[in-house]
Coordinates of C-alpha atoms in Angstrom, one line a residue:
X138 CA -33.1 2.2 48.9
X139 CA -31.6 0.9 45.7
X140 CA -29.1 3.7 45.4
X141 CA -28.2 3.3 49.0
X142 CA -27.7 -0.4 48.6
X143 CA -25.5 0.0 45.5
X144 CA -22.9 1.7 47.7
X145 CA -22.7 -1.5 49.8
X146 CA -21.8 -3.9 47.0
X147 CA -21.5 -7.0 49.3
X148 CA -25.1 -6.4 50.5
X149 CA -26.1 -5.6 46.9
X150 CA -25.0 -9.1 45.8
X151 CA -27.1 -10.7 48.6
X152 CA -30.1 -8.7 47.5
X153 CA -30.3 -10.6 44.2
X154 CA -31.9 -13.4 46.2
X155 CA -35.7 -12.7 46.7
X156 CA -35.7 -13.8 50.3
X157 CA -32.6 -11.9 51.3
X158 CA -33.9 -8.9 49.3
X159 CA -37.1 -9.0 51.4
X160 CA -35.0 -9.2 54.6
X161 CA -32.8 -6.2 53.6
X162 CA -36.0 -4.2 52.8
X163 CA -37.4 -5.0 56.2
X164 CA -34.1 -3.9 57.8
X165 CA -34.0 -0.8 55.7
X166 CA -37.5 0.2 57.0
X167 CA -36.8 -1.0 60.6
X168 CA -33.6 1.0 60.8
X169 CA -35.0 4.2 59.2
X170 CA -33.1 3.7 55.9
X171 CA -29.7 3.1 57.7
X172 CA -28.5 -0.3 56.4
X173 CA -25.6 -2.1 58.0
X174 CA -22.3 -1.3 56.3
X175 CA -21.0 -4.9 56.0
X176 CA -22.4 -8.4 55.5
X177 CA -21.5 -9.6 59.0
X178 CA -23.3 -6.6 60.5
X179 CA -26.3 -7.4 58.3
X180 CA -26.6 -10.9 59.7
X181 CA -26.2 -9.7 63.3
X182 CA -29.0 -7.1 62.8
X183 CA -31.2 -9.6 61.1
X184 CA -30.8 -12.1 64.0
X185 CA -31.7 -9.4 66.5
X186 CA -34.8 -8.4 64.6
X187 CA -36.0 -12.0 64.0
X188 CA -35.1 -13.6 67.3
X189 CA -36.0 -10.8 69.8
X190 CA -37.5 -7.6 68.6
X191 CA -40.1 -8.9 66.2
X192 CA -42.2 -10.7 68.8
X193 CA -41.6 -8.2 71.5
X194 CA -42.7 -5.3 69.4
X195 CA -45.8 -7.2 68.3
X196 CA -46.4 -8.1 72.0
X197 CA -46.5 -11.9 71.3
X198 CA -46.0 -13.7 74.6
X199 CA -43.3 -16.3 75.1
X200 CA -44.6 -19.9 75.8
X201 CA -44.7 -20.7 79.5
X202 CA -41.6 -22.4 80.8
X203 CA -39.2 -20.9 78.1
X204 CA -36.8 -18.0 78.4
X205 CA -35.5 -17.6 74.8
X206 CA -32.9 -14.9 74.9
X207 CA -31.2 -14.0 71.7
X208 CA -27.9 -15.5 72.9
X209 CA -29.5 -18.8 73.9
X210 CA -31.4 -19.1 70.6
X211 CA -28.2 -18.3 68.6
X212 CA -26.3 -21.0 70.5
X213 CA -28.9 -23.6 69.7
X214 CA -29.3 -22.6 66.0
X215 CA -25.6 -22.5 65.4
X216 CA -25.2 -26.1 66.7
X217 CA -27.9 -27.3 64.3
X218 CA -26.2 -25.3 61.5
X219 CA -22.8 -26.7 62.2
X220 CA -24.1 -30.3 62.3
X221 CA -25.6 -29.8 58.8
X222 CA -22.3 -28.3 57.5
X223 CA -20.1 -31.1 58.9
X224 CA -22.3 -33.8 57.6
X225 CA -22.8 -32.2 54.2
X226 CA -26.5 -31.9 54.6
X227 CA -29.0 -29.2 53.6
X228 CA -31.7 -30.5 56.0
X229 CA -32.0 -32.8 59.0
X230 CA -34.5 -35.0 60.6
X231 CA -36.4 -33.1 63.3
X232 CA -35.5 -35.7 65.9
X233 CA -31.8 -35.0 65.2
X234 CA -32.4 -31.3 65.8
X235 CA -34.2 -32.1 69.0
X236 CA -31.3 -34.3 70.2
X237 CA -28.8 -31.5 69.4
X238 CA -30.9 -29.1 71.5
X239 CA -31.3 -31.6 74.4
X240 CA -27.5 -32.1 74.6
X241 CA -27.0 -28.3 74.8
X242 CA -29.7 -27.4 77.3
X243 CA -27.9 -28.6 80.5
X244 CA -25.4 -25.8 79.9
X245 CA -28.1 -23.2 79.6
X246 CA -30.7 -23.9 82.4
X247 CA -32.2 -20.4 82.0
X248 CA -33.5 -21.3 78.6
X249 CA -35.4 -24.5 79.6
X250 CA -34.7 -27.9 81.2
X251 CA -33.5 -30.8 79.0
X252 CA -36.8 -32.5 79.0
X253 CA -38.3 -29.5 77.3
X254 CA -36.1 -29.9 74.2
X255 CA -39.1 -30.6 71.9
X256 CA -40.8 -27.5 73.1
X257 CA -37.7 -25.4 72.5
X258 CA -37.3 -26.9 69.0
X259 CA -41.0 -26.1 68.2
X260 CA -40.4 -22.6 69.4
X261 CA -37.4 -22.1 67.1
X262 CA -39.2 -23.7 64.2
X263 CA -42.3 -21.5 64.5
X264 CA -41.0 -18.2 65.9
X265 CA -37.3 -17.8 65.0
X266 CA -38.0 -17.0 61.4
X267 CA -34.8 -18.9 60.5
X268 CA -36.0 -22.5 60.4
X269 CA -38.7 -24.2 58.2
X270 CA -40.2 -27.6 57.6
X271 CA -39.5 -28.4 53.9
X272 CA -41.3 -31.7 54.3
X273 CA -42.9 -33.7 57.1
X274 CA -40.5 -34.5 59.9
X275 CA -37.6 -32.5 58.3
X276 CA -36.0 -29.1 59.1
X277 CA -33.7 -26.7 57.3
X278 CA -32.7 -23.1 57.3
X279 CA -34.7 -20.6 55.3
X280 CA -31.5 -19.6 53.4
X281 CA -28.1 -21.2 53.2
X282 CA -26.4 -18.0 54.1
X283 CA -27.8 -18.1 57.6
X284 CA -26.7 -21.7 58.0
X285 CA -23.2 -20.7 57.0
X286 CA -23.1 -17.6 59.3
X287 CA -24.3 -19.6 62.3
X288 CA -22.2 -22.6 61.5
X289 CA -19.1 -20.5 61.1
X290 CA -19.7 -19.1 64.6
X291 CA -19.9 -22.6 66.0
X292 CA -16.7 -23.6 64.2
X293 CA -14.8 -20.8 65.8
X294 CA -16.1 -21.7 69.3
X295 CA -15.2 -25.3 68.7
X296 CA -11.7 -24.3 67.6
X297 CA -12.0 -26.3 64.4
X298 CA -9.6 -24.1 62.4
X299 CA -7.6 -26.9 60.9
X300 CA -10.8 -28.7 59.8
X301 CA -12.0 -25.4 58.2
X302 CA -8.8 -24.9 56.3
X303 CA -8.7 -28.5 55.0
X304 CA -12.3 -28.2 53.9
X305 CA -11.4 -25.2 51.7
X306 CA -11.2 -27.7 48.8
X307 CA -15.0 -28.2 49.1
X308 CA -17.4 -25.7 47.5
X309 CA -19.9 -26.1 50.3
X310 CA -17.4 -24.8 52.9
X311 CA -16.3 -21.6 51.0
X312 CA -18.8 -19.2 52.6
X313 CA -18.4 -20.8 56.0
X314 CA -14.6 -20.1 55.9
X315 CA -15.1 -16.5 54.8
X316 CA -17.6 -15.9 57.5
X317 CA -15.3 -17.6 60.1
X318 CA -12.8 -14.9 59.5
X319 CA -15.4 -12.4 60.5
X320 CA -16.3 -14.3 63.7
X321 CA -12.7 -15.2 64.7
X322 CA -10.4 -13.3 67.0
X323 CA -7.1 -11.8 65.8
X324 CA -4.9 -14.8 66.5
X325 CA -7.5 -17.3 65.1
X326 CA -8.0 -15.2 62.0
X327 CA -4.3 -15.0 61.3
X328 CA -3.8 -18.8 61.9
X329 CA -6.7 -19.7 59.5
X330 CA -5.4 -17.5 56.7
X331 CA -1.8 -18.7 57.1
X332 CA -3.1 -22.3 56.9
X333 CA -5.0 -21.6 53.7
X334 CA -1.9 -20.0 52.1
X335 CA 0.2 -22.9 53.3
X336 CA -2.1 -25.5 51.9
X337 CA -2.2 -23.7 48.5
X338 CA 1.6 -23.4 48.4
X339 CA 2.1 -27.1 49.2
X340 CA -0.3 -28.6 46.6
X341 CA 0.9 -29.4 43.1
X342 CA -2.7 -29.3 41.8
X343 CA -2.8 -25.9 40.2
X344 CA -6.6 -25.5 40.3
X345 CA -6.6 -26.5 43.9
X346 CA -3.8 -24.0 44.7
X347 CA -5.8 -21.3 43.0
X348 CA -8.8 -22.2 45.0
X349 CA -7.0 -22.0 48.4
X350 CA -5.3 -18.7 47.5
X351 CA -8.5 -17.2 46.2
X352 CA -10.4 -18.3 49.3
X353 CA -7.9 -16.6 51.5
X354 CA -8.1 -13.4 49.5
X355 CA -11.9 -13.5 49.5
X356 CA -11.9 -13.9 53.3
X357 CA -10.0 -10.6 53.8
X358 CA -13.1 -8.6 53.4
X359 CA -14.2 -9.9 56.8
X360 CA -10.9 -9.3 58.5
X361 CA -11.4 -6.1 60.3
X362 CA -8.0 -6.4 62.0
X363 CA -5.1 -8.6 60.8
X364 CA -1.4 -9.1 61.2
X365 CA 0.2 -7.0 58.3
X366 CA 2.5 -9.9 57.5
X367 CA -0.4 -12.3 57.0
X368 CA -2.3 -9.7 54.9
X369 CA 0.8 -9.2 52.7
X370 CA 1.2 -13.0 52.2
X371 CA -2.4 -13.4 51.1
X372 CA -2.2 -10.4 48.8
X373 CA 1.0 -11.7 47.2
X374 CA -0.7 -15.0 46.3
X375 CA -3.7 -13.2 44.9
X376 CA -1.5 -11.0 42.7
X377 CA -0.3 -14.2 40.9
X378 CA -3.9 -14.9 39.8
X379 CA -4.3 -11.5 38.0
X380 CA -5.2 -10.9 35.3
X381 CA -7.9 -13.6 34.7
X382 CA -7.6 -15.3 31.3
X383 CA -11.3 -16.3 31.0
X384 CA -14.7 -15.1 32.2
X385 CA -14.8 -18.1 34.5
X386 CA -11.5 -17.1 36.0
X387 CA -12.8 -13.5 36.4
X388 CA -16.0 -14.7 38.2
X389 CA -13.9 -16.6 40.7
X390 CA -11.5 -13.7 41.1
X391 CA -14.3 -11.4 41.9
X392 CA -15.1 -13.3 45.1
X393 CA -11.9 -11.8 46.5
X394 CA -13.5 -8.4 46.5
X395 CA -11.8 -5.0 46.6
X396 CA -8.3 -6.5 47.1
X397 CA -8.4 -7.4 43.3
X398 CA -8.9 -3.7 42.3
X399 CA -5.6 -2.6 43.7
X400 CA -3.6 -5.4 42.0
X401 CA -5.1 -5.1 38.5
X402 CA -2.8 -4.2 35.6
X403 CA -3.8 -1.5 33.1
X404 CA -5.6 -2.4 29.9
X405 CA -2.5 -1.7 27.8
X406 CA -0.8 -4.7 29.4
X407 CA -3.6 -7.2 28.6
X408 CA -4.7 -9.2 25.6
X409 CA -8.3 -8.6 24.5
X410 CA -9.4 -11.8 26.2
X411 CA -7.7 -10.9 29.5
X412 CA -9.1 -7.3 29.2
X413 CA -12.6 -8.6 28.7
X414 CA -12.3 -11.0 31.7
X415 CA -10.8 -8.2 33.8
X416 CA -13.7 -5.9 33.0
X417 CA -16.2 -8.6 34.0
X418 CA -14.3 -9.1 37.3
X419 CA -14.4 -5.4 38.1
X420 CA -18.1 -5.1 37.3
X421 CA -18.9 -8.1 39.5
X422 CA -17.0 -6.6 42.4
X423 CA -18.9 -3.3 42.1
X424 CA -18.8 -0.1 44.1
X425 CA -17.3 3.3 43.5
X426 CA -13.7 2.0 43.2
X427 CA -14.8 -0.4 40.5
X428 CA -16.4 2.4 38.6
X429 CA -13.1 4.2 38.5
X430 CA -11.4 1.1 37.2
X431 CA -13.9 0.5 34.5
X432 CA -13.3 4.0 33.2
X433 CA -9.8 3.0 32.3
X434 CA -11.1 0.4 29.8
X435 CA -13.6 2.5 27.9
X436 CA -11.1 3.6 25.2
X437 CA -9.8 0.1 24.4
X438 CA -9.9 -0.6 20.7
X439 CA -11.4 -4.1 21.0
X440 CA -15.1 -3.9 20.6
X441 CA -15.9 -6.9 22.9
X442 CA -14.0 -5.2 25.8
X443 CA -15.9 -1.9 25.4
X444 CA -19.2 -3.8 25.2
X445 CA -18.4 -5.4 28.5
X446 CA -17.6 -2.0 29.9
X447 CA -21.1 -0.8 28.9
X448 CA -23.1 -3.9 30.1
X449 CA -23.1 -3.4 33.9
X450 CA -25.0 -0.1 33.8
X451 CA -28.0 -1.5 35.7
X452 CA -25.7 -2.6 38.6
X453 CA -24.2 0.8 39.4
X454 CA -25.6 4.1 40.3
X455 CA -27.2 5.0 36.9
X456 CA -26.2 8.7 36.9
X457 CA -22.6 8.1 38.0
X458 CA -22.2 5.3 35.4
X459 CA -23.6 7.4 32.6
X460 CA -21.4 10.4 33.4
X461 CA -18.2 8.5 34.2
X462 CA -18.4 5.6 31.8
X463 CA -20.8 6.2 28.9
X464 CA -19.9 9.8 28.3
X465 CA -16.8 9.5 26.1
X466 CA -17.3 5.8 25.4
X467 CA -17.1 5.1 21.6
X468 CA -20.5 3.6 21.0
X469 CA -20.8 3.3 17.2
X470 CA -20.3 -0.5 17.3
X471 CA -21.8 -1.1 20.8
X472 CA -25.3 -1.9 22.1
X473 CA -26.6 -0.1 25.2
X474 CA -29.1 -1.9 27.2
X475 CA -31.9 -0.1 29.1
X476 CA -33.7 -2.1 31.8
X477 CA -34.9 0.3 34.4
X478 CA -36.3 3.8 34.9
X479 CA -33.1 5.0 36.6
X480 CA -31.2 4.6 33.3
X481 CA -34.0 6.4 31.3
X482 CA -33.6 9.4 33.7
X483 CA -29.9 9.6 32.7
X484 CA -30.4 9.7 28.9
X485 CA -29.9 13.5 29.0
X486 CA -26.2 12.8 29.7
X487 CA -25.7 11.1 26.4
X488 CA -25.2 12.5 22.9
X489 CA -26.2 9.4 20.8
X490 CA -27.1 5.8 21.1
X491 CA -26.8 4.2 17.7
X492 CA -27.7 0.7 18.9
X493 CA -30.3 0.4 21.7
X494 CA -31.8 -2.7 23.5
X495 CA -34.8 -2.5 25.7
X496 CA -35.6 -5.2 28.2
X497 CA -38.9 -5.7 30.0
X498 CA -41.8 -3.4 29.8
X499 CA -39.7 -0.4 28.9
X500 CA -41.1 0.9 25.6
X501 CA -43.5 3.8 25.9
X502 CA -44.3 7.0 23.9
X503 CA -42.4 9.0 26.5
X504 CA -39.3 6.8 26.0
X505 CA -39.5 7.1 22.2
X506 CA -39.6 10.9 22.6
X507 CA -36.6 10.7 25.0
X508 CA -34.4 8.6 22.7
X509 CA -35.5 10.3 19.4
X510 CA -32.6 12.9 19.6
X511 CA -30.0 10.2 20.3
X512 CA -29.7 9.0 16.7
X513 CA -30.9 5.5 17.3
X514 CA -30.1 3.4 14.2
X515 CA -30.8 -0.1 15.6
X516 CA -33.5 -0.9 18.2
X517 CA -34.1 -4.3 19.9
X518 CA -37.2 -4.8 22.0
X519 CA -37.4 -7.8 24.3
X520 CA -40.6 -7.4 26.4
X521 CA -41.2 -9.7 29.4
X522 CA -43.2 -12.8 28.4
X523 CA -45.4 -12.5 31.5
X524 CA -47.2 -9.2 30.6
X525 CA -48.9 -8.0 27.4
X526 CA -47.4 -5.0 25.8
X527 CA -48.9 -2.2 23.7
X528 CA -46.4 -0.6 21.3
X529 CA -46.3 3.1 20.8
X530 CA -45.6 4.7 17.4
X531 CA -41.9 4.6 16.4
X532 CA -42.3 7.3 13.8
X533 CA -40.2 9.9 15.9
X534 CA -37.2 7.6 15.5
X535 CA -36.4 9.1 12.1
X536 CA -32.9 7.6 11.9
X537 CA -34.0 4.0 12.7
X538 CA -32.7 1.5 10.2
X539 CA -33.1 -1.9 12.0
X540 CA -35.9 -2.9 14.4
X541 CA -36.0 -6.3 16.1
X542 CA -38.9 -7.5 18.3
X543 CA -38.0 -10.6 20.3
X544 CA -41.4 -11.7 21.7
X545 CA -44.2 -10.7 19.4
X546 CA -46.6 -13.2 21.1
X547 CA -47.0 -10.8 24.1
X548 CA -47.6 -7.7 22.0
X549 CA -51.3 -6.8 21.8
X550 CA -51.1 -5.1 18.4
X551 CA -48.3 -5.1 15.9
X552 CA -49.8 -2.5 13.6
X553 CA -47.8 0.3 15.3
X554 CA -44.7 -1.1 13.6
X555 CA -46.1 0.2 10.3
X556 CA -45.0 3.7 11.4
X557 CA -41.4 2.6 11.8
X558 CA -38.9 4.0 9.3
X559 CA -36.8 0.9 9.6
X560 CA -35.4 -0.7 6.5
X561 CA -34.8 -4.0 8.3
X562 CA -37.5 -5.6 10.5
X563 CA -37.1 -8.8 12.6
X564 CA -40.1 -10.3 14.2
X565 CA -39.6 -13.4 16.5
X566 CA -42.1 -15.6 18.2
X567 CA -45.0 -14.6 16.1
X568 CA -48.3 -15.9 17.5
X569 CA -50.5 -18.3 15.6
X570 CA -52.5 -16.5 12.9
X571 CA -50.6 -13.2 13.3
X572 CA -52.0 -10.5 11.0
X573 CA -49.1 -9.1 9.0
X574 CA -51.1 -6.9 6.7
X575 CA -49.6 -3.8 8.3
X576 CA -46.3 -4.5 6.6
X577 CA -47.7 -3.2 3.3
X578 CA -47.6 0.3 4.9
X579 CA -44.0 0.0 5.9
X580 CA -42.7 2.1 3.0
X581 CA -39.0 1.8 3.9
X582 CA -39.0 -1.9 4.5
X583 CA -36.4 -3.8 2.4
X584 CA -35.3 -6.7 4.7
X585 CA -37.8 -8.9 6.6
X586 CA -37.1 -11.7 9.1
X587 CA -40.0 -13.7 10.5
X588 CA -40.0 -16.7 12.9
X589 CA -42.8 -18.6 14.6
X590 CA -43.4 -22.0 16.2
X591 CA -46.9 -22.0 14.7
X592 CA -46.7 -22.9 11.0
X593 CA -44.9 -20.7 8.4
X594 CA -45.7 -17.0 8.9
X595 CA -46.5 -15.2 5.6
X596 CA -48.1 -11.9 4.8
X597 CA -51.5 -12.1 3.0
X598 CA -50.7 -9.2 0.7
X599 CA -47.6 -8.7 -1.5
X600 CA -44.7 -6.8 -0.2
X601 CA -42.9 -5.6 -3.4
X602 CA -40.5 -3.3 -1.3
X603 CA -38.9 -6.4 0.4
X604 CA -35.8 -7.6 -1.4
X605 CA -34.4 -9.8 1.4
X606 CA -36.4 -12.3 3.4
X607 CA -35.4 -14.7 6.2
X608 CA -38.2 -17.1 7.3
X609 CA -38.2 -19.6 10.1
X610 CA -41.2 -21.8 11.0
X611 CA -42.8 -25.2 11.1
X612 CA -43.7 -26.9 7.8
X613 CA -47.1 -28.4 8.5
X614 CA -47.6 -29.9 5.0
X615 CA -45.2 -31.4 2.4
X616 CA -44.7 -28.4 0.2
X617 CA -42.7 -25.2 0.8
X618 CA -45.1 -22.3 0.6
X619 CA -45.0 -20.2 -2.6
X620 CA -43.3 -17.0 -1.8
X621 CA -43.4 -15.4 -5.2
X622 CA -46.7 -13.7 -4.7
X623 CA -45.9 -12.3 -1.3
X624 CA -42.3 -11.2 -2.2
X625 CA -42.1 -10.5 -5.9
X626 CA -38.9 -8.6 -5.7
X627 CA -36.7 -10.9 -3.7
X628 CA -33.0 -11.0 -4.4
X629 CA -32.1 -13.0 -1.2
X630 CA -34.1 -15.7 0.5
X631 CA -33.2 -17.7 3.6
X632 CA -35.5 -20.4 4.9
X633 CA -35.2 -22.7 7.9
X634 CA -38.2 -25.0 8.1
X635 CA -38.8 -27.8 10.6
X636 CA -41.0 -30.6 9.4
X637 CA -43.9 -31.2 11.7
X638 CA -43.9 -34.8 10.8
X639 CA -40.6 -36.6 11.2
X640 CA -39.0 -37.7 7.9
X641 CA -41.7 -36.1 5.9
X642 CA -41.3 -35.7 2.1
X643 CA -40.8 -32.1 1.1
X644 CA -41.6 -30.6 -2.3
X645 CA -39.3 -27.7 -3.2
X646 CA -41.0 -26.8 -6.5
X647 CA -42.4 -23.5 -5.3
X648 CA -38.9 -22.2 -5.2
X649 CA -38.8 -22.1 -9.0
X650 CA -41.0 -19.1 -8.8
X651 CA -38.4 -17.1 -6.9
X652 CA -36.6 -16.4 -10.1
X653 CA -34.8 -13.2 -9.3
X654 CA -33.0 -14.2 -6.1
X655 CA -30.7 -16.6 -4.4
X656 CA -32.2 -19.0 -1.9
X657 CA -30.5 -20.8 1.0
X658 CA -32.8 -23.5 2.4
X659 CA -32.4 -25.5 5.6
X660 CA -34.8 -28.4 6.2
X661 CA -34.9 -30.0 9.6
X662 CA -36.1 -33.6 10.0
X663 CA -37.1 -33.9 6.4
X664 CA -37.1 -37.2 4.5
X665 CA -37.2 -37.3 0.8
X666 CA -36.7 -33.9 -1.0
X667 CA -38.5 -33.6 -4.3
X668 CA -37.9 -31.3 -7.4
X669 CA -34.4 -30.5 -6.4
X670 CA -33.2 -31.0 -9.9
X671 CA -35.7 -28.5 -11.2
X672 CA -34.2 -25.6 -9.2
X673 CA -31.6 -23.2 -10.6
X674 CA -28.4 -24.9 -9.5
X675 CA -26.3 -21.7 -9.3
X676 CA -28.8 -19.8 -7.1
X677 CA -30.3 -22.4 -4.7
X678 CA -28.5 -24.1 -1.8
X679 CA -30.3 -26.8 0.2
X680 CA -29.2 -28.0 3.6
X681 CA -30.8 -31.0 5.2
X682 CA -30.4 -31.3 9.0
X683 CA -31.6 -33.6 11.7
X684 CA -32.3 -33.1 15.4
X685 CA -32.5 -35.4 18.4
X686 CA -35.8 -37.1 18.6
X687 CA -37.6 -38.3 21.7
X688 CA -37.6 -41.8 20.2
X689 CA -33.8 -41.7 20.3
X690 CA -33.3 -41.3 16.6
X691 CA -30.5 -38.8 16.8
X692 CA -29.0 -37.5 13.6
X693 CA -26.0 -35.3 13.9
X694 CA -22.9 -34.5 11.8
X695 CA -23.6 -32.8 8.5
X696 CA -22.0 -34.1 5.4
X697 CA -21.5 -31.8 2.4
X698 CA -21.8 -33.4 -1.0
X699 CA -21.3 -31.8 -4.4
X700 CA -23.0 -32.8 -7.6
X701 CA -21.0 -32.7 -10.8
X702 CA -22.3 -30.3 -13.4
X703 CA -21.3 -29.5 -16.9
X704 CA -18.6 -26.8 -17.0
X705 CA -20.0 -23.3 -16.7
X706 CA -23.3 -24.5 -15.3
X707 CA -22.6 -23.6 -11.7
X708 CA -22.5 -25.8 -8.6
X709 CA -25.6 -27.0 -7.0
X710 CA -25.0 -27.7 -3.3
X711 CA -26.8 -30.3 -1.3
X712 CA -26.1 -30.8 2.4
X713 CA -27.4 -33.9 3.9
X714 CA -27.0 -35.8 7.2
X715 CA -25.6 -39.3 6.6

């Protein structure tokens, strides 16, 4: 279903919500894998399934005295939805919903008499699948998108087109206005779009003008038929918003949908910032046409633009993206992200992946074998924090130079990392008492970075092969740990230690034993610092930072102060918060 859904990118965006994803899956099964083509059709199909067919096919009887046809239920639900929208509410008191139903029932005697309004409401709440009781005595829609769809239908029937257009300045009305275009007849549709264009033209507030014109452009996706002159007017205004200058502009522009793709200039006419924002816009719109547009940006010289081109792989058909975008994309300075089995199945299309990032529970022996021929030099592993992970041997990755593990606390056994040929190893979120003895077997290891929120993580055995060390942890005592025994060959040391006790005194004397290297130390929430004068002033830099405390004792703004030294003795740098 996923590949089928990717071809319908407006539905694909809806599927990012768990509730709507479940509904789309139900429709996919119910309609024998044939999903609606467009969003308006999806809502219509969902209403038919929920309001009529579900109970009939399960042979659930209708309560005596009620005749809840689909049309009658929609009429009542849309009046409740429109009341919520007009009043800026997300939920209503149930007595209000009953009153709305009672006022409508005289026009639909086949449904039930007015004195049965409470019974009708109870039926809609329990059986429609669209309403719920979020708290005692209250009612709302299971998802805002159904409220907007039904409210838009009520707005068209009430001929509130001017109200809709004026409400375009309010975020809460955006989707209602777009869906109104889908419900409206030709004349109503043209009038509403002209009104949005006119309101945008008349305002001197540039963000508000952009908002009205973008809203009109975004609504075109629901305009099945439209006066060509109106379509041209909307398109002309949209063209003035292209290219986007920032990612935020690009995200807004993407709401206009496919119309943007036909107005987009080529990469050679854009600054790197505009090109990056444009790529983000194209990726967010999605679909086959967007894939063709992305391909035009894959040879751009700017690295950040090409990285944006590579990022949306999970949101397109994996094979098409690999063959049309990744093949021929200069990747030496890019990171490719794998997050699903569909991407793994397409690795055969690629020649090399110098920098690879794995998200979720992706790493397995089979995956290691699959990427081994792809010249992976840098590998980042970010497993899900919800499930324990067992690492396979990384020995087949003979070209690996850098390995980073983001969540070591969910890895059952770190010893498999000893087989890694990496020269640089980064281990984040080490668990309390992590056993790092395996590092002695990492023969190629030269640079090590450790971080933990449980004390200061240190190997129990010396690592003479390590020449560069970056350590981040919690200082539980008042003395920096002696690193000389663990790292006898250090030429570079970076420490960031947070004092467990606020304003604790810190003894720096163990740094004297790191004689061969340079040290850059950051102390967070420290008080007095001892033995600073005893350190080699030309090789040790100490920074003293503060952070916001729950007690309100915030310390911010770092002051750099230099101590005077005899000529030729070097400069000892001390950074303190005032």
